Short mmCIF file of C-alpha atoms in Angstrom, two decimals:
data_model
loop_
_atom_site.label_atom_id
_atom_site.label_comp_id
_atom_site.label_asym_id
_atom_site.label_seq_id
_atom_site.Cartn_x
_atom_site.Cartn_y
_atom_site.Cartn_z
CA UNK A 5 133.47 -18.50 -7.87
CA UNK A 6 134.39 -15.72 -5.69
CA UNK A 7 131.49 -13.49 -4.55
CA UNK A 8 131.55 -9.49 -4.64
CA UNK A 9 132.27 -9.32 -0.94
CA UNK A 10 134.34 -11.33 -1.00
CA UNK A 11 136.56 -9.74 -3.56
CA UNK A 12 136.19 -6.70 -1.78
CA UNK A 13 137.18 -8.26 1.05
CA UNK A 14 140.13 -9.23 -0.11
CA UNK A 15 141.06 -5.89 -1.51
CA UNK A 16 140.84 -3.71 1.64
CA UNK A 17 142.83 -6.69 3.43
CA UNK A 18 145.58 -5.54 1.08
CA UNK A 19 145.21 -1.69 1.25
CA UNK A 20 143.59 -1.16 4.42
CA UNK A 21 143.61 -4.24 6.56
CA UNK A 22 140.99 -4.45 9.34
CA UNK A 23 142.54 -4.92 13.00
CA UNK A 24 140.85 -6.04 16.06
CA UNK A 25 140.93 -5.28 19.58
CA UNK A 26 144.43 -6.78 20.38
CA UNK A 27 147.44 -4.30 21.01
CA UNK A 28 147.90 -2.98 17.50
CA UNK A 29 151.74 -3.96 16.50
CA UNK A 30 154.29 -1.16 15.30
CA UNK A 31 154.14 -2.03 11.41
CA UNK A 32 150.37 -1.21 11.48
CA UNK A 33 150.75 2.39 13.66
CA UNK A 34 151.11 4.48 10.36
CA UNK A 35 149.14 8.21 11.84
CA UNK A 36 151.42 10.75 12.83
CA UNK A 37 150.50 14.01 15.00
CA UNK A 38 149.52 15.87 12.01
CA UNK A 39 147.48 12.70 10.70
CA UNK A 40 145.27 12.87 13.97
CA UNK A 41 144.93 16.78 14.47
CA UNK A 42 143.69 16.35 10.38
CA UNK A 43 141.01 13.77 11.20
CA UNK A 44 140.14 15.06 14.67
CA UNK A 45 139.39 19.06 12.89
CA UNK A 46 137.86 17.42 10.65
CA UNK A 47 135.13 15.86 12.82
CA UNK A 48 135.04 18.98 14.76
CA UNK A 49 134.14 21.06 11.28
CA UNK A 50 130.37 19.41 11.29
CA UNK A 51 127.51 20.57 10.17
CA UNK A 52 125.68 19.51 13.41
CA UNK A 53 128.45 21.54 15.40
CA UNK A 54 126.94 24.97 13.07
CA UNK A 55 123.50 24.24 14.37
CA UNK A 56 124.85 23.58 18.29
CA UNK A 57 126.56 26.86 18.14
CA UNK A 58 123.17 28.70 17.27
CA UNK A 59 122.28 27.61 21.00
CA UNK A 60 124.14 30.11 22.62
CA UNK A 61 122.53 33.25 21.31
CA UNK A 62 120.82 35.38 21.70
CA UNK A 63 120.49 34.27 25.08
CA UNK A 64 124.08 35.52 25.41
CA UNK A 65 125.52 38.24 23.72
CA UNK A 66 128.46 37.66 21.26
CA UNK A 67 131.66 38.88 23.39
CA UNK A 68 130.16 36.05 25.88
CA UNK A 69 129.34 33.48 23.68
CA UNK A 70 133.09 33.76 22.16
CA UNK A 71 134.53 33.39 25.90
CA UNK A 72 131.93 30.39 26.22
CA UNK A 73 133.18 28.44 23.18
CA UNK A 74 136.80 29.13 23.68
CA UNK A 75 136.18 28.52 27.09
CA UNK A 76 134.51 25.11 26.98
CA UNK A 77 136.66 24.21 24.18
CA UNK A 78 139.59 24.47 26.02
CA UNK A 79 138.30 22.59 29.05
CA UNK A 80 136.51 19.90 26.40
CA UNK A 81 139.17 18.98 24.48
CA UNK A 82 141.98 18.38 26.89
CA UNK A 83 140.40 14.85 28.78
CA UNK A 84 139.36 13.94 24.59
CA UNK A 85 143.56 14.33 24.02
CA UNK A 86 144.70 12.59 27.12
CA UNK A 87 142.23 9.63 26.47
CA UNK A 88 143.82 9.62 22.74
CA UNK A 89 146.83 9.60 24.88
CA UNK A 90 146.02 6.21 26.57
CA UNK A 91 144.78 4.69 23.10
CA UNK A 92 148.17 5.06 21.91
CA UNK A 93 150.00 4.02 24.63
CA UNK A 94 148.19 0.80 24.99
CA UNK A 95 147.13 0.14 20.97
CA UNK A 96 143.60 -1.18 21.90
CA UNK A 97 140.43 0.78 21.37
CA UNK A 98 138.63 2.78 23.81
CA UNK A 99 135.86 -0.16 25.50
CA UNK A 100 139.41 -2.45 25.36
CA UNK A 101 140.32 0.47 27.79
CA UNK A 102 137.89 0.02 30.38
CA UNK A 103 138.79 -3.66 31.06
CA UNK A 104 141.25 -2.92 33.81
CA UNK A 105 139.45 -0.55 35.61
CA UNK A 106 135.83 -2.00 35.59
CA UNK A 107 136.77 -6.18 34.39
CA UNK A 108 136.55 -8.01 31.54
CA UNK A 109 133.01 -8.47 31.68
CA UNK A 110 132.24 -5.13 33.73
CA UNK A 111 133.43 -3.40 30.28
CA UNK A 112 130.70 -4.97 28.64
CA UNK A 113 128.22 -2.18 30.31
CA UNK A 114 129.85 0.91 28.78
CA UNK A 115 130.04 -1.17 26.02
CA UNK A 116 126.54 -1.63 25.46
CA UNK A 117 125.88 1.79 26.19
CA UNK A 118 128.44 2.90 23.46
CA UNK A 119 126.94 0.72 20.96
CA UNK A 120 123.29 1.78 21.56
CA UNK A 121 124.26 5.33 21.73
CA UNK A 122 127.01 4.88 18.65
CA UNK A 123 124.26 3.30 16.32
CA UNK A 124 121.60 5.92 17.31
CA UNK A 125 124.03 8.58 16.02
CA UNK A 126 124.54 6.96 12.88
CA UNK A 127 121.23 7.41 12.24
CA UNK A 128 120.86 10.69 12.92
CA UNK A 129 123.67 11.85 10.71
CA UNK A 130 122.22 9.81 7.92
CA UNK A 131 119.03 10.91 8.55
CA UNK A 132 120.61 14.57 8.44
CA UNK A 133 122.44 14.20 5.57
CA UNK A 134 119.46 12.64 4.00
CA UNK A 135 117.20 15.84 4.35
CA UNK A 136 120.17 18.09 3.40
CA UNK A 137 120.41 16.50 0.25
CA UNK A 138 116.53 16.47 -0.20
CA UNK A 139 116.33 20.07 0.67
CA UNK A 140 119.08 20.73 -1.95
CA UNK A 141 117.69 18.28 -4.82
CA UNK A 142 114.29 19.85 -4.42
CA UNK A 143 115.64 23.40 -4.52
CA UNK A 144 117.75 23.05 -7.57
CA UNK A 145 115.97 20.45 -9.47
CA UNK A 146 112.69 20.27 -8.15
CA UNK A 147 113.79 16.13 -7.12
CA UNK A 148 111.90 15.63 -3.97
CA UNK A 149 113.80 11.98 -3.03
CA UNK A 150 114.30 11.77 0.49
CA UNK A 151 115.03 7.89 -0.05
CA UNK A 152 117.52 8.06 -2.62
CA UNK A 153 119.56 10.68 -0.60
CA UNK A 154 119.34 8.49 2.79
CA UNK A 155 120.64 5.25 0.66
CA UNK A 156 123.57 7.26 -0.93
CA UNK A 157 124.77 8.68 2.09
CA UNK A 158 124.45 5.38 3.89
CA UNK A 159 126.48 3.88 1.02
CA UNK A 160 128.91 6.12 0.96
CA UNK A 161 129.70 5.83 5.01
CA UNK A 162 129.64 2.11 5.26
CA UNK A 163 132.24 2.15 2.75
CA UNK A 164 134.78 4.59 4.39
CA UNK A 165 133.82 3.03 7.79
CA UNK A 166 135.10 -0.53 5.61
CA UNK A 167 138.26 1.12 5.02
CA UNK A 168 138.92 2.03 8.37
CA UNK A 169 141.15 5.04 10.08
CA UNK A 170 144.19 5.10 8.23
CA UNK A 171 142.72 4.77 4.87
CA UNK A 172 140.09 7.24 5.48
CA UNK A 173 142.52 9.81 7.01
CA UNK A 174 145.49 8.99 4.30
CA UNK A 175 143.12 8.91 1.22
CA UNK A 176 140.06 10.62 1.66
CA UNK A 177 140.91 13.58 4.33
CA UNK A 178 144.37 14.40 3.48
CA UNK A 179 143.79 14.20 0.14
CA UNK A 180 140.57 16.06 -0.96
CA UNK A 181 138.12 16.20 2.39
CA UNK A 182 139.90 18.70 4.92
CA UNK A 183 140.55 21.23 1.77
CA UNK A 184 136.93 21.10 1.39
CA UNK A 185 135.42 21.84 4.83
CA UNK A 186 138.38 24.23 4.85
CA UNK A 187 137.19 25.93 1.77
CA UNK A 188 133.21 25.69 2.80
CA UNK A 189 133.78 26.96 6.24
CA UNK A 190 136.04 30.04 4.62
CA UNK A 191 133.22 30.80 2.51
CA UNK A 192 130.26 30.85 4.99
CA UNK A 193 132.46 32.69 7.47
CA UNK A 194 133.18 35.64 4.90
CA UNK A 195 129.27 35.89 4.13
CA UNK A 196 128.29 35.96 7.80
CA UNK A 197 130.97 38.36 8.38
CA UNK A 198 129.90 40.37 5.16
CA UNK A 199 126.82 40.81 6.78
CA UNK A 200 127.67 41.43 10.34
CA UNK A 201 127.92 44.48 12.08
CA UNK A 202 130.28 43.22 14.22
CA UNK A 203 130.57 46.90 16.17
CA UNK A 204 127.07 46.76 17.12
CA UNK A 205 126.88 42.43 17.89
CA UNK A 206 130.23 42.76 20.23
CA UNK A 207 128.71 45.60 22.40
CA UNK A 208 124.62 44.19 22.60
CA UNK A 209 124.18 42.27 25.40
CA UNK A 210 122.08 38.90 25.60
CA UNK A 211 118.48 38.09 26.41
CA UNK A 212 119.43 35.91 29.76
CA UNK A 213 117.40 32.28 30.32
CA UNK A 214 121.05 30.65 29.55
CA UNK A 215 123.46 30.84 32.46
CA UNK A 216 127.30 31.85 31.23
CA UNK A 217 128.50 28.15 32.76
CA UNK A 218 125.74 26.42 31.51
CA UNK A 219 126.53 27.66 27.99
CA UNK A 220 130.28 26.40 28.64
CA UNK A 221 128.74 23.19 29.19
CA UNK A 222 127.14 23.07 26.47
CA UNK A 223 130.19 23.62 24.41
CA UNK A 224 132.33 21.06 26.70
CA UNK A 225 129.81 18.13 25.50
CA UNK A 226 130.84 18.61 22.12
CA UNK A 227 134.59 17.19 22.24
CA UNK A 228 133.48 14.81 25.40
CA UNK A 229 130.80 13.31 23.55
CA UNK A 230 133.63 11.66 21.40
CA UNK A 231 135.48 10.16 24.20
CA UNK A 232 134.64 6.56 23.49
CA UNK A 233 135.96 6.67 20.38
CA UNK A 234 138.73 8.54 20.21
CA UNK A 235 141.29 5.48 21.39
CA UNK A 236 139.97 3.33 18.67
CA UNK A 237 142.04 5.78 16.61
CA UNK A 238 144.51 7.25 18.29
CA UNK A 239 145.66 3.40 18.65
CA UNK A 240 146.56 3.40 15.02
CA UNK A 241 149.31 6.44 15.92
CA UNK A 242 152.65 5.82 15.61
CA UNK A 243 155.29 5.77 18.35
CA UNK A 244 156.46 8.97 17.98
CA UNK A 245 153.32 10.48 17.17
CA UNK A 246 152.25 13.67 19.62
CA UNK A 247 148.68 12.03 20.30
CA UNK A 248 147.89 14.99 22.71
CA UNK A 249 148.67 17.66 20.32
CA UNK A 250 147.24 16.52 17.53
CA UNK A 251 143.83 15.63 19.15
CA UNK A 252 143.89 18.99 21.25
CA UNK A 253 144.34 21.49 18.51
CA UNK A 254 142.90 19.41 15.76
CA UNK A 255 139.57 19.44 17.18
CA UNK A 256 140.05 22.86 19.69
CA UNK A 257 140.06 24.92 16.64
CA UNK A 258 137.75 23.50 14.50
CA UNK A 259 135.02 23.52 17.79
CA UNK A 260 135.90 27.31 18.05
CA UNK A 261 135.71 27.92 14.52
CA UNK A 262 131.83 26.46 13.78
CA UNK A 263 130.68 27.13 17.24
CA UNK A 264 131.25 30.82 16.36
CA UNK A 265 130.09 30.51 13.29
CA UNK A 266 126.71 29.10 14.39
CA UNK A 267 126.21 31.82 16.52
CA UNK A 268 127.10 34.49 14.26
CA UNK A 269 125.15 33.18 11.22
CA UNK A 270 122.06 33.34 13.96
CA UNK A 271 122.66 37.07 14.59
CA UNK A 272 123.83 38.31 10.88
CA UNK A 273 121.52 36.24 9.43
CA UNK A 274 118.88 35.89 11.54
CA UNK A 275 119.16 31.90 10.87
CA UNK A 276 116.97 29.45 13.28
CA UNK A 277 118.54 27.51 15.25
CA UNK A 278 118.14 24.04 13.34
CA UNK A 279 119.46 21.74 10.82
CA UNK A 280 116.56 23.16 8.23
CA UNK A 281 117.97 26.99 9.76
CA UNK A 282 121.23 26.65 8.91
CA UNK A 283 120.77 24.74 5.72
CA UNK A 284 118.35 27.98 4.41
CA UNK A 285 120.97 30.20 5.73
CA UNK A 286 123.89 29.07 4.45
CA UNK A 287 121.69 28.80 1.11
CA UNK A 288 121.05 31.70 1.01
CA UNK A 289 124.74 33.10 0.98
CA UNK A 290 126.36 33.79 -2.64
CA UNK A 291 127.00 30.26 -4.09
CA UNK A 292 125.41 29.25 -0.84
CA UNK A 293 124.22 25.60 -2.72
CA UNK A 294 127.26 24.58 -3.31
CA UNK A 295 128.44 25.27 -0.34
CA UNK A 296 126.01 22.95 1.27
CA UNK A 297 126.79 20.12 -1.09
CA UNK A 298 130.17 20.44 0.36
CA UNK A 299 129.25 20.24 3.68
CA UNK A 300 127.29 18.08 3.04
CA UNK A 301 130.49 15.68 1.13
CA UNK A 302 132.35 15.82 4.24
CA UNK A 303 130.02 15.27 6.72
CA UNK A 304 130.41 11.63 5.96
CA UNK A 305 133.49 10.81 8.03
CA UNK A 306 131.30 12.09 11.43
CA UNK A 307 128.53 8.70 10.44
CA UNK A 308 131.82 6.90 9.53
CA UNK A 309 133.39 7.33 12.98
CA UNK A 310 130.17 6.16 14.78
CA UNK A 311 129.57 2.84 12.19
CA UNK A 312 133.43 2.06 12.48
CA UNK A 313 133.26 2.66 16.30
CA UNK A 314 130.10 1.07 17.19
CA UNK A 315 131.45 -2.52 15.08
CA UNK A 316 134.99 -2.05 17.02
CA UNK A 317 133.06 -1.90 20.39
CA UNK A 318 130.84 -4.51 19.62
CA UNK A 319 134.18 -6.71 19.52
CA UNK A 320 135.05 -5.75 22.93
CA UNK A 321 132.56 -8.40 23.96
CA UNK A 322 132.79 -10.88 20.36
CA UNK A 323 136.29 -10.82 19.84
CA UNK A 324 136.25 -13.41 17.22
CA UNK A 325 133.33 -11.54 15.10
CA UNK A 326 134.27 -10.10 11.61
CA UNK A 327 134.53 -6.69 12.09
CA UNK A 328 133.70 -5.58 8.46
CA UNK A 329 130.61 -7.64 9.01
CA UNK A 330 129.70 -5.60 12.23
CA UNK A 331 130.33 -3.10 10.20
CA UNK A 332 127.60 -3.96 7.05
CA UNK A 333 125.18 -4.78 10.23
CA UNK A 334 125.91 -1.29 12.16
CA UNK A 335 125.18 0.82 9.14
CA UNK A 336 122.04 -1.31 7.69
CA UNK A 337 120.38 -0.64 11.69
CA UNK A 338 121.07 2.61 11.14
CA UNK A 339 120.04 3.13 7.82
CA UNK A 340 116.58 1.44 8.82
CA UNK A 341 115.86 3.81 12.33
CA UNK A 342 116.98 6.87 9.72
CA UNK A 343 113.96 5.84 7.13
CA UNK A 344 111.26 4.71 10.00
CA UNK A 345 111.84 6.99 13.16
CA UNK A 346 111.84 10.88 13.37
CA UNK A 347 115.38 11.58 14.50
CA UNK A 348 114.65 14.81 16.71
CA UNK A 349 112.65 13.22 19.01
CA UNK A 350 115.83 10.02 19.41
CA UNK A 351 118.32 12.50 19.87
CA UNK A 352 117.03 13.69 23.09
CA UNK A 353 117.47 9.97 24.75
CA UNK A 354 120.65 9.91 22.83
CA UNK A 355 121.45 12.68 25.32
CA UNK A 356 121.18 10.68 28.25
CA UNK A 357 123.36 8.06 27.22
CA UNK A 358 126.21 10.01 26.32
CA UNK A 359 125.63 11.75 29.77
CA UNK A 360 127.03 8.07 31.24
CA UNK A 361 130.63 8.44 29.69
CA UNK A 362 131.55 11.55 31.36
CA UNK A 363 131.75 10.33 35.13
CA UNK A 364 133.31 7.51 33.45
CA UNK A 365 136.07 9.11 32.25
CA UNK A 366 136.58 10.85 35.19
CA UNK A 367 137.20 7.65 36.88
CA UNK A 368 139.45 5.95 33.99
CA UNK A 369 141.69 9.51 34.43
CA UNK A 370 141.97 8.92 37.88
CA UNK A 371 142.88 5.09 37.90
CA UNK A 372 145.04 5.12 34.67
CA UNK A 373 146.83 8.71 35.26
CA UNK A 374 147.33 8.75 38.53
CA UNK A 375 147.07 5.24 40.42
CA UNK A 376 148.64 3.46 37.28
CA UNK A 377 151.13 6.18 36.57
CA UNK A 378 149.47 6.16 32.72
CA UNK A 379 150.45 2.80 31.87
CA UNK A 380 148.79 -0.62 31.90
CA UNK A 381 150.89 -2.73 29.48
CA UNK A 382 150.01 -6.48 28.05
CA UNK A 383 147.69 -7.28 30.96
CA UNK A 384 145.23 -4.29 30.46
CA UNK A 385 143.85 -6.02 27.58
CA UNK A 386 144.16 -9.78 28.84
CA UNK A 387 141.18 -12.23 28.94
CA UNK A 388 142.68 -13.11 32.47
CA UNK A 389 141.14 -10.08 33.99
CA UNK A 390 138.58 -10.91 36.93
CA UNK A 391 135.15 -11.05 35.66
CA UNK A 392 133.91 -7.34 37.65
CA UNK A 393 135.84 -4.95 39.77
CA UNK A 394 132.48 -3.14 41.32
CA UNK A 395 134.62 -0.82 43.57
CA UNK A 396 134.90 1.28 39.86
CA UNK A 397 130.88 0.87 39.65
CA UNK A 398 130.05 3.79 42.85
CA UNK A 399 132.39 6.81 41.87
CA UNK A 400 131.19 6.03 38.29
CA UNK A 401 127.33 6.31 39.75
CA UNK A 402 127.83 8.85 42.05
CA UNK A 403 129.25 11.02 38.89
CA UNK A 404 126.50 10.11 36.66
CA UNK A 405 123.64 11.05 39.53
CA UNK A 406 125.47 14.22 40.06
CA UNK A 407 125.63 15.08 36.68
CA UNK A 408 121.51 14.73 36.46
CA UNK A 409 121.02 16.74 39.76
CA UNK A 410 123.11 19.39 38.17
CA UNK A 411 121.44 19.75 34.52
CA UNK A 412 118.71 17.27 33.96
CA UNK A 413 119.29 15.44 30.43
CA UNK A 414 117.01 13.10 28.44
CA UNK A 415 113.26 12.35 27.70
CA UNK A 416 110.65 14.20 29.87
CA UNK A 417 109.72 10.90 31.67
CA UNK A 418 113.92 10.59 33.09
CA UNK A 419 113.84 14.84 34.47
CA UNK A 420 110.55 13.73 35.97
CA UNK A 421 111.64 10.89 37.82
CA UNK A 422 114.87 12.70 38.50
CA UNK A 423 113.49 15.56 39.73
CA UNK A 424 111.48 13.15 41.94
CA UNK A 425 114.30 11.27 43.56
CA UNK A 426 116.22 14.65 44.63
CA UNK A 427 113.47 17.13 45.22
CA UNK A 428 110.73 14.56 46.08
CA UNK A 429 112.42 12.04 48.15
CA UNK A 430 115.71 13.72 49.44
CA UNK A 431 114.06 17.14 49.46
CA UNK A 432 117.27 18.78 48.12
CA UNK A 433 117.24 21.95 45.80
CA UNK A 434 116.63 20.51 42.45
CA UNK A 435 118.40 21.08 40.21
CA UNK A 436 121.92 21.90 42.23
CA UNK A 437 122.70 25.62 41.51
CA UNK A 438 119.84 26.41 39.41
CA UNK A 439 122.01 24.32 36.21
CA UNK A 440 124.59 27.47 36.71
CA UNK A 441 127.15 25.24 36.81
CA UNK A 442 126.96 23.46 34.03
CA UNK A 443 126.97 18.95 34.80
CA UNK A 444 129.86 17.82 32.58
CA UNK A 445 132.63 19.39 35.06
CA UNK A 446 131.42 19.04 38.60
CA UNK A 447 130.52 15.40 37.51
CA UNK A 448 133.79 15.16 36.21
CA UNK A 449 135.78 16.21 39.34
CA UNK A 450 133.23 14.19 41.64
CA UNK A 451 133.85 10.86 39.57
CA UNK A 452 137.42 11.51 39.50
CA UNK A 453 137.78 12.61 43.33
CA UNK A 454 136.51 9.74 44.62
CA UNK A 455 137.58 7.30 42.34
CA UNK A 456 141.12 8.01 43.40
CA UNK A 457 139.27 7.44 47.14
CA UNK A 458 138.17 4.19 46.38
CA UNK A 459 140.35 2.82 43.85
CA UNK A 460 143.56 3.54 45.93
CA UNK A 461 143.56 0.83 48.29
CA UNK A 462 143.56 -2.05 46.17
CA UNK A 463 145.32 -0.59 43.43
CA UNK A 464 148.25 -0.41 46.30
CA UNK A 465 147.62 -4.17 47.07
CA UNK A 466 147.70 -5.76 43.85
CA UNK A 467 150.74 -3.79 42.82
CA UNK A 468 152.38 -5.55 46.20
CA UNK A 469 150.80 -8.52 45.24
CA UNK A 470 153.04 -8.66 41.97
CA UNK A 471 156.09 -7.14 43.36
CA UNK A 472 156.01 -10.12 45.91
CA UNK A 473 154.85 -12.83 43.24
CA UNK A 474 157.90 -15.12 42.60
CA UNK A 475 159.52 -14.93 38.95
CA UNK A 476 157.86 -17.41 36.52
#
């Protein structure tokens, strides 16, 4: 007799079948423009986005926190497009990417780093969504069950993550989840504005202690920090789909939107700059617990993305693995660091991981943009690539030790021994520019610089090495 799973199984092989890390063919590309600018607003309208927009103020006033979001948004969002760009171009997922520039076995690294970084944010958002739902049981029914919440919401993830992209953007989104965040992010907006006197909050100026770039940066890592992920959906688009536009404005607006918000509901409504803060504010708006719950429905598809993500990746090196079985093992890892560790104190190191992908993009842009001309075809994703291509491994460090010279990032023990190596051992101003600048950018451009310096040379031999191969 058939087993439960594998009934199941069988059942989302017929209405959402799984694909792996092979070029996805053209009868399986079924999102359009519209499809990805739904599911890429949608991850940008997150509750965690609300609390990182209460960062920016009061430090700086409101006139410059707006120029700071739109700002950083603008910058943020356009490598997050042109890497959705590339996933659809080449129909493999974003670690599948990496294989040409770094080798088929120098992708595992990101890809390790990815996974770690992919499962620790799976448990934060279940963790999150946990306490949310605590907070809101105990409030209106006096049910203090921190437990039963976590479960549910880790239930509920692992089985959009099973359904995969196109299901979860066709049936769930489209259907019932953007009108929701849509509706919910209306509503808190018109209390905050209720309250606001937007007169006297456009003409106050800040407090200072957070430098105009640096808060810029801070709203750039908000679309990078999905840049290893966004191929493994963009691959899924269909040939005539506008990748670019629909990840750029999809997720540009909705990173304005609750960035903004955040910062307003901290000046109208005096909220703290947490997940509890928001969660009492928004609470405490007319209606304000339903609007949680609401939230709190639609965060799901942000834990979905990083449990769907993290199993895909995990391919990258066991191609043959089930990938609804990565899946089932993803979300139970993350479901067990949600109920045993305290999630504020993880986030921090979570920090410094994602901090690796953004010199590593920079290099990707510069060897599949420009050296490539933004194509690799069938071979990018071969098992015939050469084992490591280290020339890819010293723009991509040079970017990442930039970066941490420029705005330290991580556990107290990494600044310390970072702040050793520059200011101890080099004896260079630490850190570069007093943070001004921001990291994400200058790392960025460094990473990207000199990986067209590097990777130029034998990107011009082994295309003359093919032009002069005979035919087969």
């Amino acid at each position: 007799m058939a087993t439960v799973l594998d009934r199941l199984e069988r059942v989302l092989e017929r209405e959402a079948p799984a694909w792996g890390i092979d070029p996805v063919p053209a009868e399986h590309r079924r999102l359009s423009g519209l499809d990805l600018a739904v599911l890429w607003g949608s991850l940008a309208l997150g509750f965690l986005v609300l609390v990182t927009g209460t960062l920016l103020v009061p430090a700086l006033g409101l006139r410059d926190a707006l120029l700071a979001i739109v700002l950083g948004s603008a910058v943020g969002c356009a490598p997050l497009a042109l890497v959705a760009v590339a996933g659809k171009r080449e129909g493999v997922p974003g670690m599948v990417l990496f294989r040409p520039l770094l080798g088929l076995r120098g992708s595992y690294l990101p890809t390790a780093l990815n996974v770690l970084q992919l499962v620790g944010w799976t448990a934060v958002e279940f963790w999150a969504m946990g306490q949310m739902a605590n907070r809101m049981s105990i409030r209106l029914f006096g049910l203090d069950a921190y437990p039963l919440w976590l479960l549910l919401a880790a239930v509920v993830c692992t089985a959009l993550a099973l359904g995969g992209p196109v299901l979860v953007v066709r049936r769930w989104l489209e259907r019932f989840g953007i009108y929701v965040v849509l509706a919910a992010g209306a509503w808190i907006t018109a209390g905050a504005l209720g309250r606001a006197d937007l007169g006297a909050l456009w003409s106050r100026q800040g407090e200072g202690g957070l430098p105009f770039w640096l808060a810029v940066d801070l709203v750039i890592a908000m679309p990078i920090s999905w840049l290893p992920l966004v191929a493994d959906y963009s691959r899924f688009a269909r040939p005539d789909a506008r990748a670019f536009a629909g990840t750029y404005w999809g997720y540009l607006l909705g990173n304005v939107w609750f960035y903004a918000l955040g910062a307003l509901l901290v000046l109208s409504a005096g909220a703290e700059p947490s997940v509890a803060g928001i969660a009492v504010a928004v609470a405490g708006l007319t209606a304000g617990p339903l609007v949680l719950v609401a939230l709190l429905a639609v965060e799901t598809d942000e834990a979905f993305a990083d449990v769907y993500s993290a199993a895909v990746s995990l391919q990258n090196v066991a191609p043959a693995a089930d990938q609804r079985r990565l899946i089932l093992l993803v979300a139970a890892i993350g479901l067990g660091l949600a109920w045993f560790l305290t999630m504020e104190a993880y986030e921090v190191f979570l920090f410094l991981i994602g901090s690796v992908f953004v010199p590593l993009f920079g290099v990707f842009a510069a060897h599949y943009f420009v050296l490539q001309g933004g194509r690799y075809g069938p071979a990018g994703s071969s098992d015939d690539l050469p084992a490591l291509r280290p020339l890819a491994l010293l723009p991509w460090a040079v970017g990442f030790l930039l970066y941490h010279w420029s705005v330290p990032t991580g556990p107290a023990w990494w600044q310390a021994a970072v702040r050793t190596v520059f200011e101890g051992w080099l004896g260079l101003p630490f850190p570069l520019a007093g943070s001004a600048l921001g990291a994400s950018a200058p790392a960025f451009v460094a990473s990207f610089a000199l990986g067209l310096l590097v990777l130029a040379p034998a990107t011009r031999r082994r295309s003359a090495g093919r032009a002069a191969a005979p035919p087969r």
